[in-house]
Coordinates of C-alpha atoms in Angstrom, one line a residue:
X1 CA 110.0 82.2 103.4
X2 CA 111.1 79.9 100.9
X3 CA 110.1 77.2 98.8
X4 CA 112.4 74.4 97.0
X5 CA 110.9 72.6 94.4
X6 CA 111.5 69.0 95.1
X7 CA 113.4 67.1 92.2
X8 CA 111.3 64.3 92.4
X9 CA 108.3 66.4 91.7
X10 CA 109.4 68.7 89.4
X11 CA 110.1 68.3 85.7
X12 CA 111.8 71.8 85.5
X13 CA 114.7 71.6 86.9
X14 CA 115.5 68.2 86.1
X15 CA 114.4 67.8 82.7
X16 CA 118.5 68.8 81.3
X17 CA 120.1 66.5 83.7
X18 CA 117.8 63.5 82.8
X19 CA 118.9 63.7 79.0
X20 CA 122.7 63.6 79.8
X21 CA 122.7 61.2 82.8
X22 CA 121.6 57.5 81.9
X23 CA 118.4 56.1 84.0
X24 CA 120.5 53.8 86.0
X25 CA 122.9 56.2 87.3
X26 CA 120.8 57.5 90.3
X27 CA 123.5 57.7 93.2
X28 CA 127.2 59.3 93.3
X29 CA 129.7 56.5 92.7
X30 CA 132.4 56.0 95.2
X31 CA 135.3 55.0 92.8
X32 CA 137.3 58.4 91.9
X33 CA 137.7 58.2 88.2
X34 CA 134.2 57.0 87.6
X35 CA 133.0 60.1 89.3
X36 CA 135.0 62.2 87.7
X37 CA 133.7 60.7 84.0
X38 CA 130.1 60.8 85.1
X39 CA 130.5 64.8 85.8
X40 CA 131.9 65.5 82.1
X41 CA 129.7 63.1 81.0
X42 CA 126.9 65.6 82.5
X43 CA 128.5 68.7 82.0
X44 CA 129.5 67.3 78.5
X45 CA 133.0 68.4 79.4
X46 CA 133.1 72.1 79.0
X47 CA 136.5 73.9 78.8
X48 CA 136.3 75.7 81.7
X49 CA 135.0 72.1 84.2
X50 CA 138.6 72.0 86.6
X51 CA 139.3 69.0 88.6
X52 CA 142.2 69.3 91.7
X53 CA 143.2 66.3 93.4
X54 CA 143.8 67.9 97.2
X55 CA 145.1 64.1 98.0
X56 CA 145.7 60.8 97.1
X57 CA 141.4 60.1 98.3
X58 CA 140.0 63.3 97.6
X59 CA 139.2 65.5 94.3
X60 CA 137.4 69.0 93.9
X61 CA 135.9 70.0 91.0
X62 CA 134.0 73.0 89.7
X63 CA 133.3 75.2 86.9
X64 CA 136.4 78.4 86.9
X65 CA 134.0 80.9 85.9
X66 CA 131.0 80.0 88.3
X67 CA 132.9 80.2 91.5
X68 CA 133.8 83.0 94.1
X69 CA 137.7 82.5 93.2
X70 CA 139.2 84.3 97.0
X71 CA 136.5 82.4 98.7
X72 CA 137.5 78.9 97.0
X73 CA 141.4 79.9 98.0
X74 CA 141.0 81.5 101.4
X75 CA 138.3 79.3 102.9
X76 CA 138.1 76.1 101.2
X77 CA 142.0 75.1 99.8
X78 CA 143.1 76.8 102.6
X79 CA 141.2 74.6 104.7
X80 CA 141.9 71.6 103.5
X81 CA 146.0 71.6 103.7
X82 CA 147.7 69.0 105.7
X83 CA 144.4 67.9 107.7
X84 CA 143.4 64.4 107.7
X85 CA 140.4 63.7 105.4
X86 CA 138.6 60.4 106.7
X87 CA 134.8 61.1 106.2
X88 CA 133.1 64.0 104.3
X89 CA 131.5 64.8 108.0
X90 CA 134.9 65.9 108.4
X91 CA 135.6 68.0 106.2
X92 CA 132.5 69.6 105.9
X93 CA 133.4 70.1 110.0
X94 CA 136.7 71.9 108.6
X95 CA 135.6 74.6 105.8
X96 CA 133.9 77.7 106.9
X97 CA 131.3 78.3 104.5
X98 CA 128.0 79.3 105.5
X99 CA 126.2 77.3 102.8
X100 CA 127.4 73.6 102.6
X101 CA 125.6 70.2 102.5
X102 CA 126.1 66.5 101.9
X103 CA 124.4 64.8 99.1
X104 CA 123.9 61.3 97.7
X105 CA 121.8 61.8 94.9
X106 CA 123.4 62.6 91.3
X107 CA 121.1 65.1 89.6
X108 CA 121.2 67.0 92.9
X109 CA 125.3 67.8 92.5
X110 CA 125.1 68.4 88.6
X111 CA 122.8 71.1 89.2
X112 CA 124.6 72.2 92.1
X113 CA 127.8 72.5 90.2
X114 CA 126.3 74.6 87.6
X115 CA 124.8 76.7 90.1
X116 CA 128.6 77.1 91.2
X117 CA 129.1 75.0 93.6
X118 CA 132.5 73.0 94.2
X119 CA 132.4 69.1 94.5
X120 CA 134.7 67.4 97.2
X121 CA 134.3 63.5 96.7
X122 CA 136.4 61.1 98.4
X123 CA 137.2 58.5 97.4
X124 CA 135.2 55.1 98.9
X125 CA 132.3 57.1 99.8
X126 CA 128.5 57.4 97.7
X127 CA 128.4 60.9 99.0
X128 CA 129.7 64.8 97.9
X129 CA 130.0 67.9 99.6
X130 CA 128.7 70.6 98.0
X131 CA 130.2 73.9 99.2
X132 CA 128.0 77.2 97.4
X133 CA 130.4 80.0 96.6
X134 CA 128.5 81.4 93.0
X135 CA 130.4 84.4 91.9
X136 CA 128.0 87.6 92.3
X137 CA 128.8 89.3 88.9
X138 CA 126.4 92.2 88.7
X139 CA 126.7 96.1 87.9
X140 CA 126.9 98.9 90.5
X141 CA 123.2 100.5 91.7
X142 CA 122.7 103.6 89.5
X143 CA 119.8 105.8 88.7
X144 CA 116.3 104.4 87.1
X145 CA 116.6 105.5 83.6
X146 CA 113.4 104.6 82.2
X147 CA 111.1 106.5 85.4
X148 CA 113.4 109.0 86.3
X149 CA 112.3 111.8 89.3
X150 CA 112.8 115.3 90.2
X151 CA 112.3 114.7 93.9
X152 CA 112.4 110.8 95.6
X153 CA 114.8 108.0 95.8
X154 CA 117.3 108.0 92.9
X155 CA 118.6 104.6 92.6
X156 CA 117.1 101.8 90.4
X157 CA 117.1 97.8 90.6
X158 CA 120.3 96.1 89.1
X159 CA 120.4 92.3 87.2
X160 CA 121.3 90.8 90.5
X161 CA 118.3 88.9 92.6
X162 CA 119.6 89.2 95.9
X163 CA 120.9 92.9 95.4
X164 CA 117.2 93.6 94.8
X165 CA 115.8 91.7 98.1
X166 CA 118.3 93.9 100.3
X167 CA 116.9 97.0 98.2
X168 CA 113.0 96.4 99.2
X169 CA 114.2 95.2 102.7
X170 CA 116.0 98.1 102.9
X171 CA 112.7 99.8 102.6
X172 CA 110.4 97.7 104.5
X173 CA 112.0 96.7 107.9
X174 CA 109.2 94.2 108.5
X175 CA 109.2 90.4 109.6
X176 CA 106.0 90.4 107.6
X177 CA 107.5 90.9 104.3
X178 CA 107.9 87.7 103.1
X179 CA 110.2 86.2 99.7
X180 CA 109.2 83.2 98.2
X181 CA 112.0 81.7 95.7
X182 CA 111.1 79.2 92.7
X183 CA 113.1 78.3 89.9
X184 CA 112.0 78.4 86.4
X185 CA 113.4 77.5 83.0
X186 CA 114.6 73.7 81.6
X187 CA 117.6 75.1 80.3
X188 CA 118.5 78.9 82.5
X189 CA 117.1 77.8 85.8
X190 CA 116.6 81.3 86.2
X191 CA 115.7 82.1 90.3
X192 CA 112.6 83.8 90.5
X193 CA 111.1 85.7 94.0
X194 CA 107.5 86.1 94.9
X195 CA 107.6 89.5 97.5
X196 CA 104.2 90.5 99.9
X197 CA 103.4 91.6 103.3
X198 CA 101.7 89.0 105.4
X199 CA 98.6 90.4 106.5
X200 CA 97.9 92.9 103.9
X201 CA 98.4 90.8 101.2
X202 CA 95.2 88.8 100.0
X203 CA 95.7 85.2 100.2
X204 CA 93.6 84.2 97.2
X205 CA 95.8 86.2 94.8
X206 CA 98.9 85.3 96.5
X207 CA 97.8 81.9 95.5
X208 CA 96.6 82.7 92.3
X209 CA 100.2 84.3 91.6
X210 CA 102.0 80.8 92.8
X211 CA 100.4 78.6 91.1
X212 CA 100.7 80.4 87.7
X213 CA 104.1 80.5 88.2
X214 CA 104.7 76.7 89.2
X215 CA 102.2 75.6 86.4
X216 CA 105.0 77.4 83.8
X217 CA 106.8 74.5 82.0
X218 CA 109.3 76.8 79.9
X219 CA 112.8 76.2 78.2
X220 CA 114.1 79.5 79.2
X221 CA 113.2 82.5 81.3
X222 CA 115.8 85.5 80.3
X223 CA 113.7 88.6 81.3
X224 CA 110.6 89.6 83.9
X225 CA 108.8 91.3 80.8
X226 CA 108.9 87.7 79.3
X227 CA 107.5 86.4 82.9
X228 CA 104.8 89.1 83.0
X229 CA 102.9 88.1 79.4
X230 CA 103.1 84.4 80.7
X231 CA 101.3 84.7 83.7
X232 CA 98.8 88.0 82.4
X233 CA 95.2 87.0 82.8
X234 CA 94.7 87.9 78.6
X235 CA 98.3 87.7 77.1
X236 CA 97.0 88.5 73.7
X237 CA 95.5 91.8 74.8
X238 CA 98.1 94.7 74.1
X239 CA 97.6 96.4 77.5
X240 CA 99.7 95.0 80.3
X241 CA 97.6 93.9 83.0
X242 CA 100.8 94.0 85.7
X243 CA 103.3 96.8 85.9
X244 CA 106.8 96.7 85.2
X245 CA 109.3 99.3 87.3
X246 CA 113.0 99.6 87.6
X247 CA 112.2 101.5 90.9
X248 CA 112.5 100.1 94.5
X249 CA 110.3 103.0 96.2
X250 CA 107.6 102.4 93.9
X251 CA 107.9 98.5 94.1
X252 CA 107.5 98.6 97.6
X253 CA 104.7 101.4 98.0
X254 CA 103.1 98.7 96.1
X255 CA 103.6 95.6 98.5
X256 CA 102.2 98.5 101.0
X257 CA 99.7 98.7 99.4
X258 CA 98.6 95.3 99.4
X259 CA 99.8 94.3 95.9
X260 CA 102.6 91.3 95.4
X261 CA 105.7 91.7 93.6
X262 CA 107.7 89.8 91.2
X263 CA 111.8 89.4 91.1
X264 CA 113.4 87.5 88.1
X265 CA 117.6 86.9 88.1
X266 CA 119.1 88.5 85.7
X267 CA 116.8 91.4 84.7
X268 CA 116.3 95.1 86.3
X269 CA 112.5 94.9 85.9
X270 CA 110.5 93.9 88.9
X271 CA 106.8 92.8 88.5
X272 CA 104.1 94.8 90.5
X273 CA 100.4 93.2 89.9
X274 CA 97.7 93.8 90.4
X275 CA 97.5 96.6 88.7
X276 CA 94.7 98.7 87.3
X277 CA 94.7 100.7 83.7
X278 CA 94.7 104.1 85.4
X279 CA 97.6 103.3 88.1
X280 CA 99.7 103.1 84.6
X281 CA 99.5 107.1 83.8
X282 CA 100.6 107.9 87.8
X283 CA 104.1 108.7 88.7
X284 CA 105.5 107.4 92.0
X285 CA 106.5 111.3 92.1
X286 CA 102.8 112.5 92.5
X287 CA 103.2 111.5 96.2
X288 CA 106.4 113.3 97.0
X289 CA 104.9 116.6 95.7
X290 CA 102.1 118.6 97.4
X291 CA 98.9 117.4 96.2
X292 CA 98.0 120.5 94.4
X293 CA 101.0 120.0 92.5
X294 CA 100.3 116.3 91.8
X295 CA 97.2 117.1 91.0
X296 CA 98.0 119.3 88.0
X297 CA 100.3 117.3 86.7
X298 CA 98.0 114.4 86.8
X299 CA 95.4 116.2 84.8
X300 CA 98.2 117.6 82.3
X301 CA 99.1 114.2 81.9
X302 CA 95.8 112.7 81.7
X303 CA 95.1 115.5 79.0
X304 CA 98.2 114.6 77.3
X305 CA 97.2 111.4 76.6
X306 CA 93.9 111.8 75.3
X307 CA 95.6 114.0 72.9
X308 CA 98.1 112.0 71.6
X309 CA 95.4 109.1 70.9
X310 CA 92.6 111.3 69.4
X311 CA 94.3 114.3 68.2
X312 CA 95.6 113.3 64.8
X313 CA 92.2 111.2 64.3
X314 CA 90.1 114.2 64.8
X315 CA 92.1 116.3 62.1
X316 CA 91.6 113.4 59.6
X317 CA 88.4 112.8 60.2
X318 CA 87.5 116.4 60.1
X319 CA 89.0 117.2 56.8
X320 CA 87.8 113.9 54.8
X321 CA 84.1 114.0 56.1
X322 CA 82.7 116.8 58.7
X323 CA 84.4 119.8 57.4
X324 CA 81.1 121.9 59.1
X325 CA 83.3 121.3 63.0
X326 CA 86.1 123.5 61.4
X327 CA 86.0 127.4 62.5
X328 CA 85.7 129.6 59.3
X329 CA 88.5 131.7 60.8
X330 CA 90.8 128.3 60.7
X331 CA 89.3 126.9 57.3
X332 CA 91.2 129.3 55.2
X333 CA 95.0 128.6 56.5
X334 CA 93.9 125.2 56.4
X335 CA 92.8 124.9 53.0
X336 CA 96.1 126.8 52.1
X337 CA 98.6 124.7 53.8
X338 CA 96.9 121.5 52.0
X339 CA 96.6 123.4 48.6
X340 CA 99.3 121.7 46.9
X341 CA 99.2 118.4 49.3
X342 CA 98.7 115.7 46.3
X343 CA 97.2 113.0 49.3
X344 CA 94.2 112.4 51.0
X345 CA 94.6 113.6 54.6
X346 CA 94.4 109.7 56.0
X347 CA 97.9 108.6 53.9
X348 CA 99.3 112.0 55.0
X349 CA 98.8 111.5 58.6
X350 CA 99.7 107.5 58.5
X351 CA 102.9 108.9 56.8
X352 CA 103.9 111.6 59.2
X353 CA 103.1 108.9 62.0
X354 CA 105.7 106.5 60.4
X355 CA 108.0 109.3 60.2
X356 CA 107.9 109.6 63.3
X357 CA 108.1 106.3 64.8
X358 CA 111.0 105.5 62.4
X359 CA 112.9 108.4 63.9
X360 CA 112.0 107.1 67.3
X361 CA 112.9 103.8 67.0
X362 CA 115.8 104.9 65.1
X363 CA 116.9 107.0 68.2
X364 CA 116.4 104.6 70.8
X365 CA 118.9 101.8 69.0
X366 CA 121.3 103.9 68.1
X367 CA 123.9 104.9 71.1
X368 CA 123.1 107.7 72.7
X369 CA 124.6 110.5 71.4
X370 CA 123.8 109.8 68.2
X371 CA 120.5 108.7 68.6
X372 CA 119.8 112.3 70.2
X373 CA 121.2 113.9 67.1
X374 CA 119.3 111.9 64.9
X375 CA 116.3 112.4 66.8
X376 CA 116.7 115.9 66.7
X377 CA 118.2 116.8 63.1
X378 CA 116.2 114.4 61.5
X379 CA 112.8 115.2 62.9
X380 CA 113.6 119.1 61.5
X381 CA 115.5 118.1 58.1
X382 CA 112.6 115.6 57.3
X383 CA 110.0 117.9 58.7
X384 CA 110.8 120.9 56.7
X385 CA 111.6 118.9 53.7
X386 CA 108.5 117.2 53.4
X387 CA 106.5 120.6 54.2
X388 CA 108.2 122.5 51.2
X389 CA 108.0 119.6 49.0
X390 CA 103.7 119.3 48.9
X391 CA 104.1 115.7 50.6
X392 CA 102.5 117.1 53.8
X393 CA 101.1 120.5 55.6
X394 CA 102.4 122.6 57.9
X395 CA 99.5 122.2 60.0
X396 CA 99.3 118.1 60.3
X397 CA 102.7 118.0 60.8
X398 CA 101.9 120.2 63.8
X399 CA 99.8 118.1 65.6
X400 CA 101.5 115.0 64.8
X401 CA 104.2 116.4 66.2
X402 CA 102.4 117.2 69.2
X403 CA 101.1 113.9 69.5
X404 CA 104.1 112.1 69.9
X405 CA 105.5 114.3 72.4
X406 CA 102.0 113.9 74.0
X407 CA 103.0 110.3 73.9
X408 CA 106.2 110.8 76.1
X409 CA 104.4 111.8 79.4
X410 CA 103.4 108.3 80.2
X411 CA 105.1 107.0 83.7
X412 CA 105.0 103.2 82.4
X413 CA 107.3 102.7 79.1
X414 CA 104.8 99.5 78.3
X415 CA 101.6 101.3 78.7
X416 CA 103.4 104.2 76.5
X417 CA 104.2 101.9 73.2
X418 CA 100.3 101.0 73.5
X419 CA 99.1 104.7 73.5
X420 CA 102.0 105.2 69.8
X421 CA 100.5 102.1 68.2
X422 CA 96.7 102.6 68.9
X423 CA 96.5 105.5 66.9
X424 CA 97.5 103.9 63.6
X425 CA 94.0 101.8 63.7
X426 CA 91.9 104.9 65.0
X427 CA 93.5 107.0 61.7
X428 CA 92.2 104.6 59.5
X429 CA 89.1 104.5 60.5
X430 CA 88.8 107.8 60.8
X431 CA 89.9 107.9 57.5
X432 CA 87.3 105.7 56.2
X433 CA 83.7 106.7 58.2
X434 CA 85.1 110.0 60.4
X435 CA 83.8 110.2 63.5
X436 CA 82.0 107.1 63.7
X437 CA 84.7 105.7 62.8
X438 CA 86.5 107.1 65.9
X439 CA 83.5 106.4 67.9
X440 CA 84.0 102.8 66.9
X441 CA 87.1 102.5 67.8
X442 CA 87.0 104.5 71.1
X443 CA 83.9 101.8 72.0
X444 CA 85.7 98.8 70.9
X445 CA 89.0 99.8 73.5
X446 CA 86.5 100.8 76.3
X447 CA 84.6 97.3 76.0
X448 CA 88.0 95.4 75.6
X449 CA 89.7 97.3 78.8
X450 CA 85.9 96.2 80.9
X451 CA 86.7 92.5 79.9
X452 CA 90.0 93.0 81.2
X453 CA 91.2 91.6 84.5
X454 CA 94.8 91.8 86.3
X455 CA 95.2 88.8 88.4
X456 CA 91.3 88.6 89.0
X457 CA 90.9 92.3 90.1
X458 CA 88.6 94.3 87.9
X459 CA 91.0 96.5 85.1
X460 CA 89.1 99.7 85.0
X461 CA 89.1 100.1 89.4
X462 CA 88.2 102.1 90.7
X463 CA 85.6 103.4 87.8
X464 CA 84.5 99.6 87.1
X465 CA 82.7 98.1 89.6
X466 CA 82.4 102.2 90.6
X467 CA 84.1 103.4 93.7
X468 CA 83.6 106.7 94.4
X469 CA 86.8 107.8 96.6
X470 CA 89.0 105.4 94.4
X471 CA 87.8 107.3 91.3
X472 CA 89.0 110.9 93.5
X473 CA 91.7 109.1 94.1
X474 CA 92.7 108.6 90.8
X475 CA 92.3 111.4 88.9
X476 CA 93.7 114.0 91.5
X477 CA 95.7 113.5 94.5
X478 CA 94.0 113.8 97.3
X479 CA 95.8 115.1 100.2
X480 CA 97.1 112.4 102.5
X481 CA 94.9 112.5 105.6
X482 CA 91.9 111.8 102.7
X483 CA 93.6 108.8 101.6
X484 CA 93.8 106.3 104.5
X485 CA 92.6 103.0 103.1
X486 CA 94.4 100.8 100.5
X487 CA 92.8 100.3 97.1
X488 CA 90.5 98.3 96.7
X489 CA 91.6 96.4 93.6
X490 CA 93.8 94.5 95.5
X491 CA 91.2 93.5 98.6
X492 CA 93.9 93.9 101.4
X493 CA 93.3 91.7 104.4
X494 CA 94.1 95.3 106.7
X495 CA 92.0 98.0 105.1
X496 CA 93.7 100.9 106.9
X497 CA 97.2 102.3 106.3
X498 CA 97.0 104.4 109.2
X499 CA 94.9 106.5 111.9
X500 CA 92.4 108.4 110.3
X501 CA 92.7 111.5 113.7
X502 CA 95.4 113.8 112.4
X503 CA 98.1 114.3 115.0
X504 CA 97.6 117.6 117.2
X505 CA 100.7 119.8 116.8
X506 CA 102.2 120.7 120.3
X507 CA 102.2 123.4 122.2
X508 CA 105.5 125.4 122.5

């Protein structure tokens, strides 16, 4: 299914061409040269803008490095050589293109030719053939590496839009999955796909998704990330409210599921909404593993977490204000290691913390190879150095350390820069008033994530409005003849995802 936004209707699309193209220029001129003007007029003449004349009457003209160069030789030039050309009915009759048309109207062939499109005009007539041949430039398929998986599909969305389609249709053999296309951006015209299953899919969001993404006036849309904070139900909130994934099986277990799905040209990332705060900690991997298995690594990671947010707050907090929660068998070492620490334990920790995240950022621009060597050598040079020096202890730098690799076991890269960054606020106040201070901060996330919604749906579902077998569901894997209705965060119009009766195993 697809929708075309009409010119006359839509300021998007047209809003480029209306500031090169005068007001009374409307219709395609039949004279040749004035044609030919009026295109590198629009185009304001770019280096690569070729014009042929095939004959005396008719010209072709398109952009070199837009175009499908064997396709414009073997089906179109080739074509066209010694024929008689009388009408553009004719020669569209002649080429053997699958996507041609016939158009009067001016805007409609500039945008077609940068879209890369060739022009055939002939001379005498107020119409153009616009033959599509875009040249597909896009990488091979390779392996997700931002949600990589022991055991599951191992290949990953590429930069092309209609590469990704075939992936999830690939996956979803289904009449009902339906594609939606709109086209966003004054000056990219980037394509942009809706993807959902008729008749699991809930109507209201599926409008709710349209319209926010038709309402979008923007100058340019280069990545789905920037797509996903635009149409977020709070974009100042720094929890995504919609999931980004680089994975088809997860993308479509999603549209299974009930949820509606986002492709943007050009980037890798596909939109998955909505999508709850918990759903961002599971791993598409949990269901490929036996649920006991799932489960424990669930919980590890669920522990891992809470860890990496609270862990370096809690030794801060403990040292500056409640030092009567610390063992006496662990009060010794400790006052030892922080003997000849000249800092208070709040600027220790936020310094460590930067430490880190400097190494970590530092890492992750560098290329590869060397980003893993600095990752590696510097966390132990800096590390050591900053133990023997005073600057830190031994023991802080332990759990810091811990903290951040805590940090790492978050499925969803988005969700895992929110769980680094948190804890920089939660130090200082636990820094300033201890445990209140952590209690404070732990209160204010927890009523900002119940305010939260992800296209409508409730943030915190299953656990807010309570729903006991979601909340099962989401904490543990359950075993898959427990788990027989889709979630309820995205109110699917068919409930059930299949028979609830286990199949009998046959006799031998």
């Amino acid at each position: 299914m697809k929708i075309q936004l009409p010119f006359t209707k839509s300021k998007k699309r047209t809003t480029v061409v209306k500031e090169t193209i005068k007001k009374d220029i409307g219709m395609i001129t039949p004279l040749k040269n004035e044609f030919i003007q009026s295109i590198k007029d629009a185009t304001h003449n770019p280096a690569d803008l070729m014009i042929k004349n095939i004959s005396p009457n008719l010209t072709l003209v398109y952009i070199d490095n837009l175009v499908n160069d064997v396709t414009l030789n073997n089906h179109i030039l080739a074509s066209l050589q010694d024929k008689p050309i009388d009408t553009p009915e004719t020669i569209k009759a002649s080429l053997s293109i699958p996507e041609i048309n016939i158009s009067a109207r001016f805007e409609v062939v500039v945008t077609a030719i940068v879209n890369g499109s060739v022009l055939l005009h002939v001379e005498g007539f107020s119409e153009v053939i616009l033959a599509s041949i875009p040249k597909q430039e896009s990488r091979s398929l390779t392996t997700p590496e931002n949600e990589s998986q022991v055991i599951g599909a191992q290949i990953g969305f590429n930069e092309n839009l209609s590469t990704n389609v075939s992936l999830v249709r690939r996956y979803i053999i289904s009449p009902d999955l339906c594609n939606e296309n709109f086209v966003l951006g004054n000056r990219t015209n980037t394509s942009v796909a809706i993807l959902y299953i008729n008749g699991i899919a809930n109507e209201q969001m599926i409008n709710t998704l349209r319209q926010r993404i038709t309402d979008l006036d923007i100058d340019a849309l280069i990545d789905s990330a920037v797509l996903a904070e635009m149409i977020d139900d709070n974009s100042i909130s720094p929890f995504p409210q919609m999931l980004l994934t680089e994975r088809p099986d997860r993308f479509c277990d999603g549209l299974l599921n009930g949820k509606l799905g986002v492709l943007v040209d050009g980037s890798s990332m596909a939109i998955i909404c909505p999508q709850s705060f918990i759903e961002f900690f599971q791993s598409q991997e949990d269901k490929n593993l036996r649920w006991q298995i799932a489960t424990f690594a669930r919980l590890l990671r669920f522990s891992a977490i809470l860890l990496s947010v609270f862990l370096t707050p809690i030794y801060v907090g403990a040292l500056t204000f409640h030092y009567e929660v610390i063992p006496l068998a662990f009060l010794v070492p400790l006052s030892e290691s922080r003997a000849l620490v000249p800092f208070p334990p709040v600027f220790e920790a936020l310094l460590l913390e930067f430490i880190i995240e400097l190494l970590r950022e530092a890492g992750a621009r560098l290329p590869t190879k060397i980003g893993q060597t600095i990752g590696i050598v510097g966390g132990i040079v800096i590390g050591t150095a900053a133990v023997q020096a005073g600057i830190t202890s031994n023991i802080l730098l332990i759990f810091v350390a811990l903290s951040a690799l805590a940090s790492f076991t978050t499925p969803s890269y988005m969700m895992g820069n929110v769980i680094r960054y948190i804890r920089f606020p939660i130090i200082i106040l636990a820094g300033f008033w201890g445990y209140y201070g952590i209690m404070l901060a732990f209160c204010f996330i927890l009523i900002h994530l119940l305010r939260q919604t992800s296209l409508g749906a409730p943030y915190l579902s299953p656990f807010y409005p309570p729903r006991l077998k979601g909340m099962a569901d989401s904490i543990i894997r359950l075993p898959l003849p427990l788990t027989t209705k889709r979630p309820d965060i995205t109110r699917p119009t068919d409930q059930e995802k299949y028979n609830k009766e286990p199949v009998n195993p046959k006799n031998s």
